[in-house]
Coordinates of C-alpha atoms in Angstrom, one line a residue:
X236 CA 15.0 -8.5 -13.0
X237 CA 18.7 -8.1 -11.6
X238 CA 21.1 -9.3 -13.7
X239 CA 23.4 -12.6 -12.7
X240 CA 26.8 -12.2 -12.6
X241 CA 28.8 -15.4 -13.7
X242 CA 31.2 -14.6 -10.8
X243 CA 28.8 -16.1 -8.6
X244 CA 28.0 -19.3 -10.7
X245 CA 29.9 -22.8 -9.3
X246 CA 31.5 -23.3 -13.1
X247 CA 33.2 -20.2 -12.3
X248 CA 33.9 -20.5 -8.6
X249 CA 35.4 -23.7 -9.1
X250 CA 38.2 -22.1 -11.0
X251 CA 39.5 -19.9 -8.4
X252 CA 42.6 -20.7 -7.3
X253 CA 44.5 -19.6 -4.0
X254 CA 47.4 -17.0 -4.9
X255 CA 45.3 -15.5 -7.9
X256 CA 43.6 -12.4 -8.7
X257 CA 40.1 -14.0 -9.1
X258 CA 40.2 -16.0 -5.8
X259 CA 41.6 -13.0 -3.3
X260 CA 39.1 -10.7 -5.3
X261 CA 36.0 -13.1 -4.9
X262 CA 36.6 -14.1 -1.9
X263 CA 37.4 -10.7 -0.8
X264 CA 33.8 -9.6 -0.9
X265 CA 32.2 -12.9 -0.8
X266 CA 33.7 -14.5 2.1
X267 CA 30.2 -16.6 2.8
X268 CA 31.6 -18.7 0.3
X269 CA 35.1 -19.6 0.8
X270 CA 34.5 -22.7 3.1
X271 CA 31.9 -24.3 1.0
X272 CA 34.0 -24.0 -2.3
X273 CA 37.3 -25.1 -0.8
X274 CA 35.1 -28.2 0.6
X275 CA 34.2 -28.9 -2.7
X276 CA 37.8 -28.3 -4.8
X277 CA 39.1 -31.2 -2.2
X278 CA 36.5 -33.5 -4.2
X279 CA 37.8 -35.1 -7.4
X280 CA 36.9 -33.5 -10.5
X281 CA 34.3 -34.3 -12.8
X282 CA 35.1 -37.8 -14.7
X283 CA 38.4 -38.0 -12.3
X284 CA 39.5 -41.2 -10.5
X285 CA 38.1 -41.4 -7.0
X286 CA 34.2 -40.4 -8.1
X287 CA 32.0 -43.2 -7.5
X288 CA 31.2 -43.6 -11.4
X289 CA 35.2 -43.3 -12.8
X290 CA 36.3 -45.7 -15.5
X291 CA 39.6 -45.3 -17.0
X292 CA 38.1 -46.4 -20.5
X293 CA 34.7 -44.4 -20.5
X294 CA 35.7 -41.4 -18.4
X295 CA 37.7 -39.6 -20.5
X296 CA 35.2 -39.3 -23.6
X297 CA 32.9 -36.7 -21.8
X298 CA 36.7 -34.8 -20.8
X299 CA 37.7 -35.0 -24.2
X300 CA 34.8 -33.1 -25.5
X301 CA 34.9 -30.9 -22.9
X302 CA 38.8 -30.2 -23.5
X303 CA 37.7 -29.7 -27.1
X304 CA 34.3 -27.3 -26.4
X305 CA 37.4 -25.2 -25.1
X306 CA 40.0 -25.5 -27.8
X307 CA 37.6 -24.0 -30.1
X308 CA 35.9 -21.3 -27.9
X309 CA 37.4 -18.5 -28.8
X310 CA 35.7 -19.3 -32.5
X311 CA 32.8 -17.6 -31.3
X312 CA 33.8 -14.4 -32.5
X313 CA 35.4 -13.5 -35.7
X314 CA 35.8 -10.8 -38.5
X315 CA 32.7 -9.6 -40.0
X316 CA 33.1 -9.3 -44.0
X317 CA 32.6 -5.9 -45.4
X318 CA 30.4 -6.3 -48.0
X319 CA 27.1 -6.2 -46.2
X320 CA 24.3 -8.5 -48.2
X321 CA 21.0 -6.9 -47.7
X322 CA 18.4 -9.4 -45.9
X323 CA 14.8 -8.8 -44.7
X324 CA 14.3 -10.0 -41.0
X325 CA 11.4 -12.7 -42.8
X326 CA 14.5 -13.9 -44.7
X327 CA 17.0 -14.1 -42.3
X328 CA 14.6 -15.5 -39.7
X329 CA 13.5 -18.2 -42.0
X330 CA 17.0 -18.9 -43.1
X331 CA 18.4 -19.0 -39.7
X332 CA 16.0 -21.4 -38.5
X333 CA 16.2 -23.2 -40.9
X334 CA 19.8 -24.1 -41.2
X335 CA 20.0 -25.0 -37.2
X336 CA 17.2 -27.0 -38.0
X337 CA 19.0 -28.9 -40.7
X338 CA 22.1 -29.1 -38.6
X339 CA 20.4 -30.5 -35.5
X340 CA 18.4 -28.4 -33.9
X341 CA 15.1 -29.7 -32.4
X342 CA 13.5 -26.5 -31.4
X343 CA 14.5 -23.1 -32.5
X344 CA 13.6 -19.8 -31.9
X345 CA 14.1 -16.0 -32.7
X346 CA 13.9 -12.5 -30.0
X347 CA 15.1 -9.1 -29.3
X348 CA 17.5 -10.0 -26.1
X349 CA 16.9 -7.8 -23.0
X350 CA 19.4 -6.5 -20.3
X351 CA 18.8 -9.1 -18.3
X352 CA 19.6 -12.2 -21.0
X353 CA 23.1 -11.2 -20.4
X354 CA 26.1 -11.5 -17.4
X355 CA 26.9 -8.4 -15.8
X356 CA 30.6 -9.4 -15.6
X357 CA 32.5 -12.1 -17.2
X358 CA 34.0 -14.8 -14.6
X359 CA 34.8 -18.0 -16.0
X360 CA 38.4 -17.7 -16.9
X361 CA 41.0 -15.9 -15.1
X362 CA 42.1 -13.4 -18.2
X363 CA 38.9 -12.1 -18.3
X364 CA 37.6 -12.4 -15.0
X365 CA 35.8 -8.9 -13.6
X366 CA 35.3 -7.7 -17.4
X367 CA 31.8 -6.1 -17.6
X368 CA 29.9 -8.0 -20.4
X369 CA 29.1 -4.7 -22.6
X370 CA 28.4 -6.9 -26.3
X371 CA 24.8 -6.6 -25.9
X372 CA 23.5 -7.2 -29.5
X373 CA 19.8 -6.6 -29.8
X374 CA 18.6 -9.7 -31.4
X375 CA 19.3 -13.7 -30.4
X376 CA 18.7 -17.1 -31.9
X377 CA 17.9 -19.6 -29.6
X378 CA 18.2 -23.4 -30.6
X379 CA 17.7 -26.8 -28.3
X380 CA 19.2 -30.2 -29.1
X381 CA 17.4 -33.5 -28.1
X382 CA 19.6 -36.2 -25.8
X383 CA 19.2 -39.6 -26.0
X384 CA 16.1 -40.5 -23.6
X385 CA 17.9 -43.8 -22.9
X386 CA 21.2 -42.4 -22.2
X387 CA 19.6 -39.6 -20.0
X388 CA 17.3 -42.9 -18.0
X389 CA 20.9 -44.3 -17.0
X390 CA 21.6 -41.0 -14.9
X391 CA 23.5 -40.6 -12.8
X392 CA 26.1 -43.5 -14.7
X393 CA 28.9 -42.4 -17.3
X394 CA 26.4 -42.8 -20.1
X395 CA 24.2 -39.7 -18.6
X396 CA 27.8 -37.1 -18.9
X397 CA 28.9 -39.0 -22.2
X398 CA 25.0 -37.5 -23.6
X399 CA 25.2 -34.4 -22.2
X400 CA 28.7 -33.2 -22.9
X401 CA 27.9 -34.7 -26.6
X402 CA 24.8 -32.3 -26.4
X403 CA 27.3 -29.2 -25.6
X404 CA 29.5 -30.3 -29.0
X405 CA 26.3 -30.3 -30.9
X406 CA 25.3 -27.0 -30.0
X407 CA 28.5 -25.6 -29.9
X408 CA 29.2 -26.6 -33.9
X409 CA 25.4 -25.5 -35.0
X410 CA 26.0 -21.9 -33.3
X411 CA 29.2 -22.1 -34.6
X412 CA 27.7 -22.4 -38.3
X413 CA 25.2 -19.9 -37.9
X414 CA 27.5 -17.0 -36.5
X415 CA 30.5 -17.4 -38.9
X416 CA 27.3 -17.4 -41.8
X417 CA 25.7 -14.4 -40.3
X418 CA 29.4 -13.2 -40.5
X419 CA 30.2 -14.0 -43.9
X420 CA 26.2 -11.8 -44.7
X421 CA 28.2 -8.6 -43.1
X422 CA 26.7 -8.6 -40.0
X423 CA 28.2 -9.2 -36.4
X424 CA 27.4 -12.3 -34.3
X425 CA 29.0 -14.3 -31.2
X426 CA 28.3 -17.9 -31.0
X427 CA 27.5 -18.5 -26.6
X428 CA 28.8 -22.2 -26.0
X429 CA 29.9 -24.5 -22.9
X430 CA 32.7 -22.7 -21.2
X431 CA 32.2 -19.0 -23.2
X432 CA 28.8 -17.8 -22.8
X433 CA 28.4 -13.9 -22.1
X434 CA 24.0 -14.7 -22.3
X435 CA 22.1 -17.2 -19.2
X436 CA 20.6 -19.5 -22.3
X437 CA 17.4 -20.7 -20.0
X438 CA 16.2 -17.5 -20.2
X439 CA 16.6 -16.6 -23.4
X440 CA 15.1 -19.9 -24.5
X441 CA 12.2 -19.2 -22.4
X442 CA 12.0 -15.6 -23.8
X443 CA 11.9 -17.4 -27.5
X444 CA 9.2 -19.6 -26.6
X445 CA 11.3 -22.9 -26.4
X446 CA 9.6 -24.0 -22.9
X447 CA 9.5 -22.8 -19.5
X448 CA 11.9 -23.1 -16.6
X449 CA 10.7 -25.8 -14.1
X450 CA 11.2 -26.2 -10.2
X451 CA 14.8 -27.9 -11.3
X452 CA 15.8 -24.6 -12.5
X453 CA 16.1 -26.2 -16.1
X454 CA 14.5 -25.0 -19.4
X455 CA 11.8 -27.3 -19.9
X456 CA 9.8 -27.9 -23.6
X457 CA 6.4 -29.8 -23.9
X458 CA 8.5 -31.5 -26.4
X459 CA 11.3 -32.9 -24.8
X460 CA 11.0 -31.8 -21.1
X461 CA 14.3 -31.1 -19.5
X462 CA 16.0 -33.6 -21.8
X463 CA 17.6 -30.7 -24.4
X464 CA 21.0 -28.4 -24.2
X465 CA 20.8 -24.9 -25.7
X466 CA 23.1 -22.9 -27.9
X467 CA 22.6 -19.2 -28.3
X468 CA 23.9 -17.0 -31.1
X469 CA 23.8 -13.0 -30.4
X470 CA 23.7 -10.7 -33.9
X471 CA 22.8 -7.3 -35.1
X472 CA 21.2 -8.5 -37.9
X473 CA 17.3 -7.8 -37.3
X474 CA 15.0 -11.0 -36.9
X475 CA 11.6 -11.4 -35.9
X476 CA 10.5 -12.0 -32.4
X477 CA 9.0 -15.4 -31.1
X478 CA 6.8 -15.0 -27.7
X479 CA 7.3 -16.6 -24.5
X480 CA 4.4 -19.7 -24.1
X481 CA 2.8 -21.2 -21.2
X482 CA 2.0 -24.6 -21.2
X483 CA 0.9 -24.5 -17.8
X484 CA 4.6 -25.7 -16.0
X485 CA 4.3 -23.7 -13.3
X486 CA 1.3 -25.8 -12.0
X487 CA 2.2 -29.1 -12.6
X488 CA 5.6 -28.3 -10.9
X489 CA 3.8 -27.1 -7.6
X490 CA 1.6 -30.8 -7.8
X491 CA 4.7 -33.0 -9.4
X492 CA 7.5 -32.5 -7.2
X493 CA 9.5 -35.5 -9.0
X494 CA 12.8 -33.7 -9.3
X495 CA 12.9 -32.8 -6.3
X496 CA 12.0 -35.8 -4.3
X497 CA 14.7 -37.5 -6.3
X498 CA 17.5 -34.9 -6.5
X499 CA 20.0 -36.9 -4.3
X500 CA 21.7 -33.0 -3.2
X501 CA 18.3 -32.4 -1.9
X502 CA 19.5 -29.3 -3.7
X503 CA 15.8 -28.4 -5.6
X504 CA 12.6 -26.7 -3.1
X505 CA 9.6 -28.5 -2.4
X506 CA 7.5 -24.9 -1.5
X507 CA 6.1 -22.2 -3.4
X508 CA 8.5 -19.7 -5.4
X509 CA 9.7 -17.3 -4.4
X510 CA 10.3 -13.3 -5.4
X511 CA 14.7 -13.8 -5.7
X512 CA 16.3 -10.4 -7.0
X513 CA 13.3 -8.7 -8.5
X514 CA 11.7 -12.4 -10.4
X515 CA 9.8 -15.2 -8.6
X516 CA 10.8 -18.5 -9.5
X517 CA 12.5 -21.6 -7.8
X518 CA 15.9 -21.7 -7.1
X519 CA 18.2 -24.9 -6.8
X520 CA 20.9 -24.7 -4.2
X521 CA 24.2 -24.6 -5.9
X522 CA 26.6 -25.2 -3.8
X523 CA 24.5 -29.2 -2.7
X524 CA 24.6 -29.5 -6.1
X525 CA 27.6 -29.0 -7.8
X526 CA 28.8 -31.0 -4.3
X527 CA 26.8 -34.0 -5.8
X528 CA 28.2 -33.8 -9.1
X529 CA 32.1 -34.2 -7.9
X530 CA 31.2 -36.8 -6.1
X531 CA 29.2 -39.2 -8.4
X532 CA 31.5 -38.2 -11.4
X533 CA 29.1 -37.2 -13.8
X534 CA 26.6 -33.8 -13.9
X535 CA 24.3 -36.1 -12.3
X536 CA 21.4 -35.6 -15.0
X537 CA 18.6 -37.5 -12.3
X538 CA 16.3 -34.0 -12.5
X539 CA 16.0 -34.5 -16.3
X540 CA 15.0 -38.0 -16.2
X541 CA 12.6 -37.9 -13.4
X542 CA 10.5 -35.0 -14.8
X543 CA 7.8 -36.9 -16.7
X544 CA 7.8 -34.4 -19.5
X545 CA 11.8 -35.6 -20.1
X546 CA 9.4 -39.2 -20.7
X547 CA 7.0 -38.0 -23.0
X548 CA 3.7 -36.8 -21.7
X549 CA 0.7 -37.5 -24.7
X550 CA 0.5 -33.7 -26.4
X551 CA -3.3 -34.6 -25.3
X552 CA -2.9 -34.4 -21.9
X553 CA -0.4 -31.1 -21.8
X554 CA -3.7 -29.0 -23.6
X555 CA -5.9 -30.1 -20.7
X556 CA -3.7 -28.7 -17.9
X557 CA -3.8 -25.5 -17.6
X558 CA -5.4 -24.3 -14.3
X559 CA -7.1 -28.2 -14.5
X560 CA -5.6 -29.5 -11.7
X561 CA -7.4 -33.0 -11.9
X562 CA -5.6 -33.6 -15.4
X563 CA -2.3 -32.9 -13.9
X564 CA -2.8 -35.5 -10.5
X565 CA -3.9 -38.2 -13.3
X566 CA -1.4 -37.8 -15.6
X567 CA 1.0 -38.3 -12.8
X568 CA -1.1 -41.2 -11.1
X569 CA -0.5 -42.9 -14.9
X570 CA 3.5 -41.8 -14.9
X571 CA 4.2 -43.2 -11.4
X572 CA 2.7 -46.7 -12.1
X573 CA 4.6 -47.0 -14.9
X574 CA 8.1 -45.4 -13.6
X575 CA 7.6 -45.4 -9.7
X576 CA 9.2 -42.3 -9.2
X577 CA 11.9 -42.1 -12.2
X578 CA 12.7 -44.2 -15.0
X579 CA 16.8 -46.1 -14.6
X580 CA 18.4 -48.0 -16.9
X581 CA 21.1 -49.9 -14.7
X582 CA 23.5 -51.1 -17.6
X583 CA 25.5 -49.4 -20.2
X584 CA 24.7 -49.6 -24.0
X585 CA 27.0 -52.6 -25.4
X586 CA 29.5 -50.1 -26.7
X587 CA 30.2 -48.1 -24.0
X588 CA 30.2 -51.5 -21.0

């Protein structure tokens, strides 16, 4: 599987401005891209006045935590004490789990990383844009945190960003907790988080057995659906290895088609996968996307409430549908007469109107 270089991702594209290094460089060899991207940076920002969902009041929470996610990224590395304490990987697993657990964490789960869990080069922020991402440590945690069902069901409103950048805090402080304790054992471990991530989290969580990664592009548990954020922490110190599961996703993606019906970019296929750089998945368009998001405001979040695992689909009915294709059309006969196509919440919790 080729490996994705962040370059290329809109969070990263977004930040390339005309007259620097990153922008002459990227658009130097990617000049497919210049129009669509400039298109876009016209747009207001996320949360900005002049998005369809701005309020001067509400807005700036989901900025603020965002403005604090990067205040405190470069906490994600950190000196490694010299005494080393001498841990079996049982241990540390159990440990390790259990302390995201107990800060948070809904789902957690252990791996070796491969080559392809990380970012061929670095390309979020200008000082260290183009730098080849060479701290591969062999073993990752994976953890997922829950958001609010009913904050999610008011996507794409305010209350859907003020959830999801409050998701990215969460994970942010529990792999925050774990690496600077992994740290303080003697070993070495980088916390991935909103805004510094060297790792593409989805598919590590998929590697670790969290869920698997729907038509919407999104890792998505049996648990929760797409309604979870992930935090990854990197280490040397040896765990054990969780195993990818199949819940049978793949099929009741091809027959559910929710998220993509809905997706107001009509940025998410309606087909078959297909083989993209060496894997075959679904693959969202971007650009349409990201597009969307600048101009309602908010990350948009519709995907995540319209996939009718994100509701709550009975454990009873996930064991029957593997390759049963009858239990999949029913389940979705019983989720569309009681949301139509999506559940929406039109107002605001009292505290945030």
């Amino acid at each position: 599987m080729k490996k994705i270089d962040e370059r290329d991702t809109m969070f990263a594209r977004m930040n390339y401005m005309e007259g620097t290094f990153p922008y002459e460089d990227y658009y130097s060899r990617n000049a497919d891209k210049l129009e669509i991207d400039n298109e876009i940076r016209k747009k207001p920002n996320l949360c900005g006045p002049g998005t369809m969902s701005y309020n001067a009041i509400n807005s700036p929470i989901a900025t603020a935590c965002f403005k604090f996610l990067g205040d405190i990224k470069d906490l994600s590395e950190g000196e490694v004490n010299n005494i080393k304490t001498p841990i079996d990987k049982e241990l540390a697993t159990e440990k390790l789990k259990g302390l995201a657990t107990y800060y948070g964490a809904k789902l957690v789960g252990t791996l070796k990383m491969k080559d392809y869990h990380y970012y061929s080069h670095r390309g979020r922020h200008e000082e260290v844009y183009g730098e080849k991402v060479d701290n591969l440590m062999p073993y990752g945690i994976v953890f997922a945190v829950e958001m609010d069902k009913d904050m999610i069901n008011r996507a794409p409103q305010i209350s859907e960003i003020v959830e999801t950048s409050k998701g990215y805090v969460n994970t942010s402080i529990i792999g925050m907790v774990l690496s600077y304790y992994i740290r303080e054992l003697g070993y070495n471990a980088r916390n991935h988080m909103d805004a510094n991530y060297l790792i593409v989290a989805p598919l590590v969580g998929r590697d670790a057995g969290l869920g698997q990664i729907g038509r919407n592009g999104i890792l998505t548990t049996k648990e929760y659906g797409s309604r979870i954020r992930l935090g990854v922490v990197t280490t040397d110190l040896e765990l054990m290895e969780d195993s990818p599961i199949d819940f049978g996703l793949e099929e009741f993606c091809r027959l559910c088609n929710n998220c993509a019906i809905t997706c107001p970019g009509k940025s998410i296929p309606k087909g078959e996968k297909e083989n993209i750089d060496g894997a075959l998945r679904w693959q969202i368009n971007q650009e349409s996307c990201y597009d969307r998001w600048r101009s309602l405001g908010t990350d948009c979040g519709i995907c995540i409430n319209s996939c009718p695992f994100s509701q709550g689909i009975h454990m009873s009915e996930i064991k029957s549908f593997n390759g049963n294709k009858n239990a999949i059309i029913d389940c979705l006969k019983d989720y569309r007469n009681k949301y139509n196509i999506r559940p929406y919440i039109k107002d605001s919790p009292e505290w945030l109107k």
